mmCIF file of C-alpha atoms and ligand atoms in Angstrom:
data_model
loop_
_atom_site.group_PDB
_atom_site.id
_atom_site.type_symbol
_atom_site.label_atom_id
_atom_site.label_comp_id
_atom_site.label_asym_id
_atom_site.label_seq_id
_atom_site.Cartn_x
_atom_site.Cartn_y
_atom_site.Cartn_z
ATOM 1 C CA MET A 210 25.860 159.676 81.596
ATOM 2 C CA THR A 211 27.393 162.788 80.075
ATOM 3 C CA PHE A 212 27.927 165.635 82.651
ATOM 4 C CA ALA A 213 26.463 168.786 81.165
ATOM 5 C CA ALA A 214 27.933 172.001 82.038
ATOM 6 C CA THR A 215 26.435 175.205 80.971
ATOM 7 C CA ILE A 216 27.944 178.913 81.838
ATOM 8 C CA LEU A 217 26.075 181.956 81.997
ATOM 9 C CA THR A 218 28.517 184.459 81.481
ATOM 10 C CA LEU A 219 29.576 187.698 79.859
ATOM 11 C CA TYR A 220 32.522 186.434 78.421
ATOM 12 C CA PRO A 221 31.990 182.924 76.581
ATOM 13 C CA GLU A 222 35.182 183.092 75.047
ATOM 14 C CA MET A 223 36.571 182.124 78.193
ATOM 15 C CA PHE A 224 35.419 178.878 77.825
ATOM 16 C CA PRO A 225 36.798 175.833 77.722
ATOM 17 C CA GLY A 226 39.783 177.714 78.203
ATOM 18 C CA PRO A 227 42.527 175.519 80.349
ATOM 19 C CA LEU A 228 39.266 173.046 80.440
ATOM 20 C CA GLY A 229 40.222 172.399 76.626
ATOM 21 C CA LEU A 230 43.655 170.947 77.543
ATOM 22 C CA SER A 231 45.206 167.865 79.170
ATOM 23 C CA LEU A 232 42.743 165.522 81.264
ATOM 24 C CA ALA A 233 39.350 167.707 80.981
ATOM 25 C CA GLY A 234 40.074 168.533 77.036
ATOM 26 C CA ARG A 235 40.803 165.016 76.405
ATOM 27 C CA ALA A 236 37.388 164.390 78.237
ATOM 28 C CA LEU A 237 35.396 167.220 76.424
ATOM 29 C CA GLY A 238 36.735 165.776 73.280
ATOM 30 C CA GLU A 239 35.702 162.292 74.038
ATOM 31 C CA GLY A 240 31.773 163.312 74.819
ATOM 32 C CA LYS A 241 32.518 162.475 78.663
ATOM 33 C CA TRP A 242 31.222 166.097 79.730
ATOM 34 C CA THR A 243 29.577 168.804 77.525
ATOM 35 C CA LEU A 244 30.084 172.494 77.575
ATOM 36 C CA ASP A 245 27.863 175.276 76.587
ATOM 37 C CA ALA A 246 28.867 178.659 77.433
ATOM 38 C CA VAL A 247 26.102 180.944 77.094
ATOM 39 C CA ASN A 248 26.270 184.759 76.617
ATOM 40 C CA ILE A 249 23.968 186.611 79.208
ATOM 41 C CA ARG A 250 23.717 189.489 76.937
ATOM 42 C CA ASP A 251 21.727 187.057 74.255
ATOM 43 C CA PHE A 252 18.854 187.660 77.048
ATOM 44 C CA ALA A 253 18.966 191.703 77.438
ATOM 45 C CA ILE A 254 15.417 192.937 76.458
ATOM 46 C CA ASP A 255 16.369 196.735 75.132
ATOM 47 C CA LYS A 256 18.348 198.119 71.686
ATOM 48 C CA HIS A 257 21.388 198.542 73.596
ATOM 49 C CA ARG A 258 21.526 195.150 75.043
ATOM 50 C CA THR A 259 22.092 195.808 78.670
ATOM 51 C CA VAL A 260 22.942 193.716 81.501
ATOM 52 C CA ASP A 261 23.452 195.381 84.190
ATOM 53 C CA ASP A 262 22.031 199.100 85.883
ATOM 54 C CA THR A 263 22.980 201.314 89.311
ATOM 55 C CA PRO A 264 22.584 199.720 92.424
ATOM 56 C CA ALA A 265 19.526 200.582 94.358
ATOM 57 C CA GLY A 266 19.984 202.912 97.243
ATOM 58 C CA GLY A 267 23.159 204.525 95.350
ATOM 59 C CA GLY A 268 26.523 203.567 95.892
ATOM 60 C CA ALA A 269 29.856 202.201 93.299
ATOM 61 C CA GLY A 270 29.550 199.963 90.778
ATOM 62 C CA MET A 271 26.838 197.880 88.612
ATOM 63 C CA VAL A 272 24.617 195.480 89.412
ATOM 64 C CA LEU A 273 23.385 192.263 87.413
ATOM 65 C CA ARG A 274 19.644 192.743 86.001
ATOM 66 C CA VAL A 275 17.405 189.875 87.600
ATOM 67 C CA ASP A 276 15.023 190.035 84.711
ATOM 68 C CA VAL A 277 18.107 189.293 82.039
ATOM 69 C CA LEU A 278 19.728 186.716 84.449
ATOM 70 C CA ALA A 279 16.325 184.911 84.846
ATOM 71 C CA ALA A 280 15.755 184.802 81.401
ATOM 72 C CA ALA A 281 19.199 183.513 80.687
ATOM 73 C CA ILE A 282 18.435 180.790 83.206
ATOM 74 C CA ASP A 283 14.827 179.722 81.894
ATOM 75 C CA SER A 284 16.780 178.997 78.531
ATOM 76 C CA VAL A 285 18.515 176.084 79.968
ATOM 77 C CA PRO A 286 17.282 172.603 80.633
ATOM 78 C CA ARG A 287 15.930 172.656 84.358
ATOM 79 C CA ASP A 288 17.637 168.778 85.108
ATOM 80 C CA ARG A 289 20.727 170.074 87.174
ATOM 81 C CA PRO A 290 21.460 172.394 89.662
ATOM 82 C CA ILE A 291 22.092 176.274 89.188
ATOM 83 C CA LEU A 292 25.339 177.673 90.974
ATOM 84 C CA ALA A 293 26.206 181.311 91.095
ATOM 85 C CA MET A 294 29.743 182.404 91.778
ATOM 86 C CA THR A 295 29.504 184.492 94.656
ATOM 87 C CA PRO A 296 32.581 185.564 97.501
ATOM 88 C CA ARG A 297 29.547 184.987 100.524
ATOM 89 C CA GLY A 298 28.433 181.371 98.945
ATOM 90 C CA ALA A 299 29.217 178.275 100.854
ATOM 91 C CA PRO A 300 32.883 177.748 100.473
ATOM 92 C CA LEU A 301 33.661 174.840 97.366
ATOM 93 C CA SER A 302 34.496 171.718 99.283
ATOM 94 C CA GLN A 303 35.539 168.253 97.845
ATOM 95 C CA ALA A 304 32.343 166.826 99.236
ATOM 96 C CA ARG A 305 30.148 168.987 96.872
ATOM 97 C CA VAL A 306 32.472 168.311 94.070
ATOM 98 C CA ARG A 307 31.921 164.488 94.551
ATOM 99 C CA GLN A 308 27.942 165.233 94.411
ATOM 100 C CA LEU A 309 27.889 167.203 91.528
ATOM 101 C CA ALA A 310 30.121 165.119 89.344
ATOM 102 C CA GLU A 311 27.859 162.273 90.368
ATOM 103 C CA GLY A 312 24.744 164.439 88.809
ATOM 104 C CA PRO A 313 23.463 165.449 85.572
ATOM 105 C CA GLY A 314 25.776 168.488 85.196
ATOM 106 C CA VAL A 315 25.626 172.041 86.349
ATOM 107 C CA THR A 316 24.452 175.550 85.246
ATOM 108 C CA ILE A 317 26.695 178.242 86.543
ATOM 109 C CA LEU A 318 25.971 181.725 86.741
ATOM 110 C CA CYS A 319 28.888 184.075 86.749
ATOM 111 C CA GLY A 320 29.218 187.364 88.009
ATOM 112 C CA ARG A 321 30.599 190.389 87.017
ATOM 113 C CA PHE A 322 30.968 193.933 88.578
ATOM 114 C CA GLU A 323 29.259 194.257 91.802
ATOM 115 C CA GLY A 324 27.259 190.723 91.378
ATOM 116 C CA PHE A 325 23.488 189.911 91.027
ATOM 117 C CA ASP A 326 20.564 191.203 91.909
ATOM 118 C CA GLU A 327 19.686 189.611 95.178
ATOM 119 C CA ARG A 328 16.253 188.707 93.762
ATOM 120 C CA ILE A 329 17.729 186.160 91.618
ATOM 121 C CA PHE A 330 18.829 183.423 94.025
ATOM 122 C CA ASP A 331 15.557 182.784 95.542
ATOM 123 C CA ALA A 332 13.377 183.048 92.329
ATOM 124 C CA ARG A 333 15.005 180.362 90.672
ATOM 125 C CA GLY A 334 16.773 178.231 93.494
ATOM 126 C CA VAL A 335 19.941 179.433 92.910
ATOM 127 C CA GLU A 336 23.040 177.645 95.157
ATOM 128 C CA GLU A 337 25.755 180.206 95.999
ATOM 129 C CA VAL A 338 29.542 178.677 95.868
ATOM 130 C CA SER A 339 32.586 180.469 96.650
ATOM 131 C CA ILE A 340 36.160 179.519 95.996
ATOM 132 C CA GLY A 341 37.938 181.092 98.684
ATOM 133 C CA ASP A 342 38.202 184.041 100.878
ATOM 134 C CA TYR A 343 39.315 186.408 98.489
ATOM 135 C CA ILE A 344 37.775 188.823 95.314
ATOM 136 C CA LEU A 345 38.121 187.937 91.756
ATOM 137 C CA SER A 346 36.993 190.447 89.145
ATOM 138 C CA GLY A 347 34.522 187.751 87.700
ATOM 139 C CA GLY A 348 32.912 184.312 88.264
ATOM 140 C CA GLU A 349 34.306 182.802 85.278
ATOM 141 C CA MET A 350 37.695 181.614 87.096
ATOM 142 C CA GLY A 351 35.608 180.182 89.614
ATOM 143 C CA ALA A 352 33.314 178.061 87.230
ATOM 144 C CA LEU A 353 36.709 176.808 85.458
ATOM 145 C CA VAL A 354 37.768 175.848 89.136
ATOM 146 C CA LEU A 355 34.459 174.287 89.668
ATOM 147 C CA LEU A 356 34.307 172.156 86.393
ATOM 148 C CA ASP A 357 37.765 171.233 86.634
ATOM 149 C CA ALA A 358 37.232 169.738 89.986
ATOM 150 C CA CYS A 359 34.093 167.760 88.899
ATOM 151 C CA ILE A 360 35.604 166.460 85.545
ATOM 152 C CA ARG A 361 38.315 164.577 86.894
ATOM 153 C CA LEU A 362 36.069 162.744 88.822
ATOM 154 C CA LEU A 363 33.813 161.569 86.060
ATOM 155 C CA PRO A 364 34.405 157.972 85.046
ATOM 156 C CA GLY A 365 37.050 157.101 82.905
ATOM 157 C CA VAL A 366 38.623 160.573 82.850
ATOM 158 C CA MET A 367 41.224 159.916 84.972
ATOM 159 C CA GLY A 368 41.984 156.269 83.988
ATOM 160 C CA ALA A 369 42.792 153.103 86.115
ATOM 161 C CA ALA A 370 45.493 154.928 88.245
ATOM 162 C CA SER A 371 43.190 156.034 90.845
ATOM 163 C CA SER A 372 39.535 157.022 91.608
ATOM 164 C CA GLY A 373 40.927 160.048 93.512
ATOM 165 C CA VAL A 374 40.029 158.358 96.951
ATOM 166 C CA ASP A 375 43.764 158.712 97.875
ATOM 167 C CA GLU A 376 43.640 162.611 97.241
ATOM 168 C CA SER A 377 44.179 164.915 99.830
ATOM 169 C CA PHE A 378 40.683 166.261 101.683
ATOM 170 C CA GLU A 379 38.659 162.610 100.394
ATOM 171 C CA THR A 380 40.213 160.680 103.449
ATOM 172 C CA GLY A 381 39.583 164.151 105.799
ATOM 173 C CA LEU A 382 43.364 164.126 105.962
ATOM 174 C CA LEU A 383 46.059 166.144 103.553
ATOM 175 C CA GLU A 384 48.373 163.913 101.631
ATOM 176 C CA TYR A 385 51.478 162.469 102.460
ATOM 177 C CA PRO A 386 54.608 163.741 100.646
ATOM 178 C CA HIS A 387 55.668 162.206 97.337
ATOM 179 C CA TYR A 388 59.455 161.583 95.879
ATOM 180 C CA THR A 389 60.704 160.139 92.698
ATOM 181 C CA ARG A 390 64.249 159.833 90.871
ATOM 182 C CA PRO A 391 66.951 160.947 91.340
ATOM 183 C CA PRO A 392 67.123 159.436 94.817
ATOM 184 C CA MET A 393 69.830 161.903 95.716
ATOM 185 C CA TRP A 394 69.546 165.153 94.683
ATOM 186 C CA GLU A 395 71.476 168.732 95.763
ATOM 187 C CA GLY A 396 72.447 166.365 98.876
ATOM 188 C CA ARG A 397 68.846 165.458 99.945
ATOM 189 C CA THR A 398 67.849 162.062 100.019
ATOM 190 C CA ILE A 399 64.656 160.090 99.952
ATOM 191 C CA PRO A 400 63.387 158.837 103.157
ATOM 192 C CA GLU A 401 64.581 155.309 103.774
ATOM 193 C CA VAL A 402 60.974 153.491 104.100
ATOM 194 C CA LEU A 403 60.416 154.431 100.688
ATOM 195 C CA ARG A 404 62.855 152.511 99.112
ATOM 196 C CA SER A 405 62.271 149.441 101.329
ATOM 197 C CA GLY A 406 59.938 147.608 99.234
ATOM 198 C CA ASP A 407 58.099 146.825 102.516
ATOM 199 C CA HIS A 408 54.642 147.861 101.655
ATOM 200 C CA ALA A 409 53.226 147.449 104.994
ATOM 201 C CA ARG A 410 55.884 149.991 106.529
ATOM 202 C CA ILE A 411 55.393 152.272 103.798
ATOM 203 C CA ALA A 412 51.745 152.350 104.249
ATOM 204 C CA ALA A 413 52.209 153.003 108.284
ATOM 205 C CA TRP A 414 54.760 156.005 107.281
ATOM 206 C CA ARG A 415 52.312 157.515 105.029
ATOM 207 C CA LYS A 416 49.597 157.358 107.407
ATOM 208 C CA SER A 417 51.530 158.901 110.016
ATOM 209 C CA MET A 418 52.689 161.590 107.806
ATOM 210 C CA ALA A 419 49.286 162.399 106.395
ATOM 211 C CA GLU A 420 48.427 163.185 110.050
ATOM 212 C CA THR A 421 51.325 164.835 110.680
ATOM 213 C CA GLU A 422 51.124 166.918 107.756
ATOM 214 C CA THR A 423 47.386 167.658 108.475
ATOM 215 C CA ARG A 424 47.757 168.291 112.560
ATOM 216 C CA LEU A 425 50.697 170.971 111.649
ATOM 217 C CA ARG A 426 49.615 172.665 108.783
ATOM 218 C CA ARG A 427 45.616 172.559 108.735
ATOM 219 C CA PRO A 428 44.610 172.406 112.501
ATOM 220 C CA ASP A 429 40.917 172.990 110.963
ATOM 221 C CA LEU A 430 40.777 169.756 109.327
ATOM 222 C CA TRP A 431 42.549 167.654 112.155
ATOM 223 C CA GLU A 432 39.548 168.263 114.406
ATOM 224 C CA ARG A 433 37.259 167.374 112.224
ATOM 225 C CA HIS A 434 39.148 164.315 111.143
ATOM 226 C CA ILE A 435 39.517 163.345 115.271
ATOM 227 C CA GLY A 436 35.979 164.364 115.766
ATOM 228 C CA ALA A 437 34.751 161.846 112.825
ATOM 229 C CA ARG A 438 36.819 159.286 114.245
ATOM 230 C CA VAL A 439 35.147 159.296 117.768
ATOM 231 C CA GLN A 440 31.691 159.297 115.959
ATOM 232 C CA SER A 441 32.937 155.924 113.966
ATOM 233 C CA PRO A 442 35.417 153.957 115.510
ATOM 234 C CA SER A 443 35.579 151.816 112.985
ATOM 235 C CA GLY A 444 37.458 154.797 111.231
ATOM 236 C CA ALA A 445 35.896 157.425 109.673
ATOM 237 C CA HIS A 446 38.789 157.365 106.644
ATOM 238 C CA ALA A 447 38.495 155.657 103.558
ATOM 239 C CA LYS A 448 41.509 153.024 103.197
ATOM 240 C CA THR A 449 44.500 153.809 100.892
ATOM 241 C CA LYS A 450 45.205 151.564 98.337
ATOM 242 C CA ASP A 451 48.457 150.557 100.324
ATOM 243 C CA GLU A 452 46.453 149.830 103.496
HETATM 244 N N1 SAH B 20 30.624 193.014 95.507
HETATM 245 C C1 SAH B 20 30.781 191.633 95.652
HETATM 246 C C2 SAH B 20 32.260 191.325 94.865
HETATM 247 C C3 SAH B 20 32.000 191.031 93.219
HETATM 248 S S1 SAH B 20 33.322 190.579 92.224
HETATM 249 C C4 SAH B 20 31.009 191.569 96.801
HETATM 250 O O1 SAH B 20 31.793 192.424 97.891
HETATM 251 O O2 SAH B 20 30.917 190.561 97.767
HETATM 252 C C5 SAH B 20 32.913 190.153 90.691
HETATM 253 C C6 SAH B 20 32.129 188.795 90.676
HETATM 254 O O3 SAH B 20 33.059 187.805 90.702
HETATM 255 C C7 SAH B 20 30.686 188.243 91.773
HETATM 256 O O4 SAH B 20 29.749 188.371 91.028
HETATM 257 C C8 SAH B 20 31.360 186.525 91.537
HETATM 258 O O5 SAH B 20 30.658 186.106 90.230
HETATM 259 C C9 SAH B 20 32.874 186.490 91.151
HETATM 260 N N2 SAH B 20 33.774 186.442 92.537
HETATM 261 C C10 SAH B 20 34.545 187.051 92.951
HETATM 262 N N3 SAH B 20 35.106 186.560 94.129
HETATM 263 C C11 SAH B 20 34.792 185.519 94.041
HETATM 264 C C12 SAH B 20 34.840 183.994 95.079
HETATM 265 N N4 SAH B 20 35.767 184.458 96.197
HETATM 266 N N5 SAH B 20 34.477 182.869 94.748
HETATM 267 C C13 SAH B 20 33.449 182.776 93.947
HETATM 268 N N6 SAH B 20 33.044 183.855 93.089
HETATM 269 C C14 SAH B 20 33.859 185.057 93.094
#
């Protein structure tokens, strides 16, 4: 099944952008996902091709018109979730990314100016997604982030090396630290255990490092991880390939 991405934007030239390179670019070339960047302006109804108007009630900035947005959405097949990038949306998570990657694709609405006319969300069943607690000038970068996260999970995109289950957030923990050659660099060594060849010891070290890093850097994730373990004593985290 091909993952179909449609982006509704005022700047279709921004796509595929970085997603035309590397892993995602190769997968696009191979037809593992498709991209349709649609210009919202094509759905304007007046001769000046207006897409925005002043906010009802006054105030600064411009708001994207609901009728133009609806016409753009209605031009896309309704076989997949419709997402809008908004700072107030649900924070994007690896769990949601995985669900989306397993589905038929996504339609993503990219805001500009002050954002969307509120009526569009309910009228078209739009799911709002945020990529973090900061303000971008438009939703396009957010759409690229979301797509990148989905595409690397599509079957055959990352190759046999990893299905991504070992990655930070997949286990509910941050990842353990990595090292490679040279073994000694500017007086800094690689932990002895990683050179021991003892796979059981290495796995135990990695598990303990993942737990320590998570506890120190992200107490919020750690609390959730501990909570999940209490609920399922068999261990809520997925087995790493070394276990
Ligand atoms: N007035 C809005 C911000 C608009 S920023 C507010 O105060 O909430 C313009 C557009 O950029 C938004 O419509 C949205 O599509 C996008 N955007 C900005 N920050 C974002 C974020 N953190 N996550 C996702 N999209 C964002």
